[in-house]
Short mmCIF file of C-alpha atoms in Angstrom, two decimals:
data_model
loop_
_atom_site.label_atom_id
_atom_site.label_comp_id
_atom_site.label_asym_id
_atom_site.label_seq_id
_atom_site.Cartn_x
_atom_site.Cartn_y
_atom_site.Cartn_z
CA UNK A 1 -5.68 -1.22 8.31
CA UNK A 2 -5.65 0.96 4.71
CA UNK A 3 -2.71 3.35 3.97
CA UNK A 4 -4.80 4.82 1.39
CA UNK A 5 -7.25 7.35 2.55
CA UNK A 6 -10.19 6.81 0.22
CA UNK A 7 -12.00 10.89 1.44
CA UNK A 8 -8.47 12.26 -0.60
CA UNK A 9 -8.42 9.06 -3.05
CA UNK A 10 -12.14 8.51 -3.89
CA UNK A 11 -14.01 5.59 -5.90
CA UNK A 12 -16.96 5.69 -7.68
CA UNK A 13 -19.20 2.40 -7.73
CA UNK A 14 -18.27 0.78 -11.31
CA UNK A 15 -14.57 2.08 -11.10
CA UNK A 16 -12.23 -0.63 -12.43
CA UNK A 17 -9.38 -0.69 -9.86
CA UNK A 18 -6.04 -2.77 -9.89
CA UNK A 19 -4.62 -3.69 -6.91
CA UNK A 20 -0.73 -4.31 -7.79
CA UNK A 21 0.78 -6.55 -5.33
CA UNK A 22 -2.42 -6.67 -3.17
CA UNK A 23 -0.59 -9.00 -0.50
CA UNK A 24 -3.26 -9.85 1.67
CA UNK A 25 -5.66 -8.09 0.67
CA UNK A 26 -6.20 -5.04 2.48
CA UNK A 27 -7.21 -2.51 -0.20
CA UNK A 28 -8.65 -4.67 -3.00
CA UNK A 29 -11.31 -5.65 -0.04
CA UNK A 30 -12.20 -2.24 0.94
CA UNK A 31 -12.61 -0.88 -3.29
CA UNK A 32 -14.91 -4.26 -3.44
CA UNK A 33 -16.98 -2.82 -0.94
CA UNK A 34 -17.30 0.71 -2.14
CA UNK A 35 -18.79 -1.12 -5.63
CA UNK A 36 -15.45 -1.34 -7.72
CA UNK A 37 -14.77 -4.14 -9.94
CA UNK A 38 -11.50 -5.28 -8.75
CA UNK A 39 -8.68 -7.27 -9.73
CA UNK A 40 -6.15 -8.18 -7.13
CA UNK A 41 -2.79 -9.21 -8.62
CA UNK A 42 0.22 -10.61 -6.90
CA UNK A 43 3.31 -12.61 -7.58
CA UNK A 44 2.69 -14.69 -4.07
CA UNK A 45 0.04 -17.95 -5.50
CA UNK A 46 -0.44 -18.69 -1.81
CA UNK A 47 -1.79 -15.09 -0.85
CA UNK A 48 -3.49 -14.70 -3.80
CA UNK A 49 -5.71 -17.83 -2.78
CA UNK A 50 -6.55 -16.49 0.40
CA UNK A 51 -7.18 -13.20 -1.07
CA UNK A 52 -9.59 -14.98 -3.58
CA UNK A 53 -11.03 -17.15 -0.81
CA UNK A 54 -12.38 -13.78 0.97
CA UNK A 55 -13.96 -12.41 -2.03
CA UNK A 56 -16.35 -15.35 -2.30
CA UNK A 57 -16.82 -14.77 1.60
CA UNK A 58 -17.65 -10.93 0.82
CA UNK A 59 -20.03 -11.82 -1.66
CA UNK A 60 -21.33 -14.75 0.04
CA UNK A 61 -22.11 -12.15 3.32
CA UNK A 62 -23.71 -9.41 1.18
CA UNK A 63 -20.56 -6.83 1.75
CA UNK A 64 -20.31 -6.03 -1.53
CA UNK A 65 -22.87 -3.94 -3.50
CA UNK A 66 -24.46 -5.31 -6.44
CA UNK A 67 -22.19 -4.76 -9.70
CA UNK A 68 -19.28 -4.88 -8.00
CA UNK A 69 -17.16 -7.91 -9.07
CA UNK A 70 -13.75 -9.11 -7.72
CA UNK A 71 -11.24 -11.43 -9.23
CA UNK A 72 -7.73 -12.32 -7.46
CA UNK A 73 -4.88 -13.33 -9.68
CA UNK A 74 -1.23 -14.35 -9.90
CA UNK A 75 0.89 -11.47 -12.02
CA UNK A 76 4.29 -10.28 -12.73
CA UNK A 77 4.01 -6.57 -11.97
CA UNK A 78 6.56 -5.69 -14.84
CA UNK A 79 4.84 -7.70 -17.35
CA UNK A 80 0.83 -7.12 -17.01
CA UNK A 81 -1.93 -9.21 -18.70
CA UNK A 82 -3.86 -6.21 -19.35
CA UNK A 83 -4.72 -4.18 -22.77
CA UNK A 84 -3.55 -0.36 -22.52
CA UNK A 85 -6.05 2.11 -20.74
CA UNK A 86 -8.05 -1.09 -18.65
CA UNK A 87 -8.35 0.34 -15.31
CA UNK A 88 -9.64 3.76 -14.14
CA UNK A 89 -7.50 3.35 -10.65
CA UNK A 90 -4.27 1.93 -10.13
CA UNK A 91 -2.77 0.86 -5.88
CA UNK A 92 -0.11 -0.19 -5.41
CA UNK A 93 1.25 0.08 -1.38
CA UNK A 94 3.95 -0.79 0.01
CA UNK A 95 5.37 -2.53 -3.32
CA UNK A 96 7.76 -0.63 -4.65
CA UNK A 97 10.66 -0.27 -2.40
CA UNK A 98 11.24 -4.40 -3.28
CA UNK A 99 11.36 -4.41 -6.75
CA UNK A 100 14.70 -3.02 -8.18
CA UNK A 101 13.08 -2.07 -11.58
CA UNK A 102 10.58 0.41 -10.04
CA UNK A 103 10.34 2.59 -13.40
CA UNK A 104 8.88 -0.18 -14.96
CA UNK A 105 6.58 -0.55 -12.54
CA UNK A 106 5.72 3.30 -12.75
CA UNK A 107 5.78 2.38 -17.10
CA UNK A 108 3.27 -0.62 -16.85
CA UNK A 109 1.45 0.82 -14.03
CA UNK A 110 1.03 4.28 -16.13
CA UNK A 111 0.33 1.69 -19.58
CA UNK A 112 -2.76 0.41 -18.08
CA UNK A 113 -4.09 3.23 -16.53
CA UNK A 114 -6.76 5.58 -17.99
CA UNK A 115 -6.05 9.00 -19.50
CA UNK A 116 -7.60 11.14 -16.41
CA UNK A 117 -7.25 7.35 -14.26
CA UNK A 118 -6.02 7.85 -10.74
CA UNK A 119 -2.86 6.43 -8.93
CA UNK A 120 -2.10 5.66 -5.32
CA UNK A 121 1.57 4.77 -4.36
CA UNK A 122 2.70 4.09 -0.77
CA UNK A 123 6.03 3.14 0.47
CA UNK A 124 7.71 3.26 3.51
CA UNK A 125 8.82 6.49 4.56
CA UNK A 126 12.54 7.67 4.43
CA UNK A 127 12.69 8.49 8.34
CA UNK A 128 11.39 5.48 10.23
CA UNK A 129 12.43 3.08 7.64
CA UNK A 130 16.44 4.60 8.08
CA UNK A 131 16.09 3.63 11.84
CA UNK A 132 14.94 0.23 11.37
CA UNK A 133 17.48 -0.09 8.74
CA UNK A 134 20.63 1.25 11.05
CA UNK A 135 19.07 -1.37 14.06
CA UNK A 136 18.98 -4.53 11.95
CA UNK A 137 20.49 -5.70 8.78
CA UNK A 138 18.00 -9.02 9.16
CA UNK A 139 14.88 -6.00 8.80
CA UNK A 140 15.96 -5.69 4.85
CA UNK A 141 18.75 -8.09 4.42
CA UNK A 142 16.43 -10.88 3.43
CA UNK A 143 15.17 -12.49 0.36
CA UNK A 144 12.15 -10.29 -1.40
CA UNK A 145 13.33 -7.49 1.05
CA UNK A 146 13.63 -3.75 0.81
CA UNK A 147 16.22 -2.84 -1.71
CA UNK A 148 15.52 0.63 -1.45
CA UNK A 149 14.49 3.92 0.91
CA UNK A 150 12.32 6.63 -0.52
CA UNK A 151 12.86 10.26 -0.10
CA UNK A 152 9.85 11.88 -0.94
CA UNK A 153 11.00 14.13 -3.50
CA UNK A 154 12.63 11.24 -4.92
CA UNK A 155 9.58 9.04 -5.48
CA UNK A 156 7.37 11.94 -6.32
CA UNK A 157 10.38 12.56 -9.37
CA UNK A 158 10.09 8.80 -10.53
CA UNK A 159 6.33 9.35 -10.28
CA UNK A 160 5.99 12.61 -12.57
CA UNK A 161 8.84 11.37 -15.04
CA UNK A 162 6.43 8.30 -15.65
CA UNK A 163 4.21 11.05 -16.68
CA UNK A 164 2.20 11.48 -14.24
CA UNK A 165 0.93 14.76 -12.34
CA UNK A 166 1.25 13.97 -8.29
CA UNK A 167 -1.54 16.03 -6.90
CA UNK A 168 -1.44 14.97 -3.10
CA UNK A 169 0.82 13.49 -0.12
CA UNK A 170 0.21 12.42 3.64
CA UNK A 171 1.99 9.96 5.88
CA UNK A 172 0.20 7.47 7.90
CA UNK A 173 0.60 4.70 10.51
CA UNK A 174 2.46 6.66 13.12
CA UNK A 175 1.93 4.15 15.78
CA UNK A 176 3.62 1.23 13.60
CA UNK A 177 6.75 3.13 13.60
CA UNK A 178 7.69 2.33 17.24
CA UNK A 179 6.43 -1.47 16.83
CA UNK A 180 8.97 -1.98 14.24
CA UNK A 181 11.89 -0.02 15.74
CA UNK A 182 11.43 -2.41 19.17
CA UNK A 183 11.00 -5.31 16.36
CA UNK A 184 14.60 -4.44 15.22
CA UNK A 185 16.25 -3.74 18.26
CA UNK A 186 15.17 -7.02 19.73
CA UNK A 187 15.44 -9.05 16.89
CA UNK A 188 12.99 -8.96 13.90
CA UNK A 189 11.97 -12.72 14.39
CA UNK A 190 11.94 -12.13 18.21
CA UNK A 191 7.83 -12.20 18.97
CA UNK A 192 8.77 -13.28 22.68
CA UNK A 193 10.66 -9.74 23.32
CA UNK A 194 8.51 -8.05 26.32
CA UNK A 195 8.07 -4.58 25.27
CA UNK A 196 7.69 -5.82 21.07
CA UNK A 197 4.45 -8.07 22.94
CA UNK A 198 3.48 -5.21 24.92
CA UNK A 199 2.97 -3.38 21.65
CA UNK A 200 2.14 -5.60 19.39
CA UNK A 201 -1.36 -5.93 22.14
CA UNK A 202 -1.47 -2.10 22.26
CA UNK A 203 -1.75 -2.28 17.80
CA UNK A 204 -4.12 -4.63 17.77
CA UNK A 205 -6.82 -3.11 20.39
CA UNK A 206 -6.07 -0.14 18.35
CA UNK A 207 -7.22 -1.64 14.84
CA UNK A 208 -10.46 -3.31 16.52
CA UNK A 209 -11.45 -0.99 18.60
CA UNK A 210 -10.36 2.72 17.15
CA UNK A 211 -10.55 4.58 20.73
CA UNK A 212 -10.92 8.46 19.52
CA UNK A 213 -7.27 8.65 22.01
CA UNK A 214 -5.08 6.74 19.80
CA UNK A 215 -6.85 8.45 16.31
CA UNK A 216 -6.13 11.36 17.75
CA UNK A 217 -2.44 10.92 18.58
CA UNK A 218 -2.01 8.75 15.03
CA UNK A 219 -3.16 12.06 13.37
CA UNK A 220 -0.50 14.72 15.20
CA UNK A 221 2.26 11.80 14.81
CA UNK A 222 1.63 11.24 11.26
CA UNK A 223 3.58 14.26 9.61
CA UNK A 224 6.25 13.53 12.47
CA UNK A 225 7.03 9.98 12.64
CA UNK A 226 4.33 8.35 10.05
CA UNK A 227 5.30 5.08 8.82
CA UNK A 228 4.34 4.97 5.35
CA UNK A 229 4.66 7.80 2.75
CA UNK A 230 1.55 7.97 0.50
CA UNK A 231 1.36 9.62 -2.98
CA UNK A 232 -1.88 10.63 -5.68
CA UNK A 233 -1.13 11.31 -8.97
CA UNK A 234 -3.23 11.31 -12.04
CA UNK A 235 -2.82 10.13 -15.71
CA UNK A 236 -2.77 13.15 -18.04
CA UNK A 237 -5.65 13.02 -20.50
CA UNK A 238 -4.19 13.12 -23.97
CA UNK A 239 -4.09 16.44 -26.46
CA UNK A 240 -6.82 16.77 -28.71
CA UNK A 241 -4.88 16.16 -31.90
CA UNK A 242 -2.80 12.82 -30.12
CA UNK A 243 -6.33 11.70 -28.91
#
């Protein structure tokens, strides 16, 4: 399931793409595909092996085209083990909202990025992610948990005053919304919860099976009740006489 919609985000085989606090996975594996040479980076040793376990699977399977390369590693988002100017695309979804320094994210983010290198920033957005707040404290209140809510504007300020020039927005993930407002109504570690079992079944023939009913839907509920909030900018090239 990508938040990032690669036909407004595209990748060009040979791109050199950081994944910043990849998590599982999800996006490094789909760049890898598209012929990217990828580095996934994450805090979390544990999902970084699994994340580097399914690279050698991809390759092992063909799914990758040749020159692509993949490498999963541990990180410290803040502090990254890469010259200026390395990558030519920067993700990093669904990251922010738990780190309290987020501007120096946006700094080292912005630091290793190309002049003309492309960013893609999700986060949870400010309307579904106030509801699951007001229903349960457990939903944030937890160690590594959201710290913060996004308002669009806001986040698309912190994103240009990093020096960067925003130059699209969507919202995706609709149908999540109501999975995680029945999550914190009936307890966030309550899988047992009838309707939150009900849905979680409804999600997952969803994701395998993509009936054109439910894309549908997901696209007229996005700009409505979309779960995530996702942002492009790009990297300014530098003036002539900087340069």
């Amino acid at each position: 399931m990508l938040t990032v919609d690669f036909t407004r985000f595209p990748l060009a085989a040979g791109d050199r793409v950081l994944d910043l606090g990849c998590g599982a996975g999800r996006h490094a594996f789909e760049c890898y595909r598209r012929g990217a040479q990828v580095v996934a980076l994450d805090q979390n040793g544990e999902e970084i092996r699994e994340v580097a376990k399914w690279f050698a699977a991809m390759k092992e399977a063909g799914e990758a085209p040749a020159g692509a390369t993949a490498t999963a590693m541990e990180g410290d988002a803040l502090n990254l083990p890469f010259p200026d100017a390395s990558f030519d695309v920067v993700i990093i979804s669904e990251v922010m909202e738990h780190i309290p320094d987020d501007k120096g994210v946006l700094a080292e983010m912005v630091r290793v990025l190309k002049p003309g290198g492309r960013i893609a920033i999700t986060v949870p957005r400010y309307g579904p992610e106030k509801v699951c707040w007001t229903l349960s404290d457990a939903y944030h209140e937890v160690e590594g948990g959201h710290i913060r809510i996004y308002k669009a504007d806001e986040l698309l300020g912190k994103i240009r005053g990093a020096g960067l020039k925003p130059y699209g927005t969507h919202h995706a993930h609709a149908l999540h919304s109501p999975y995680w407002w029945l999550k914190c109504a009936f307890g966030v570690d309550n899988d047992k919860a009838l309707p939150v079992r009900a849905y979680h079944k409804l999600l997952v023939w969803d994701i395998m099976k993509k009936p054109l009913a439910t894309r549908v839907a997901e696209q007229l509920l996005n700009p409505v009740v979309g779960k995530s909030f996702v942002a492009y900018a790009t990297k300014p090239h530098l003036p002539k006489a900087e340069a």
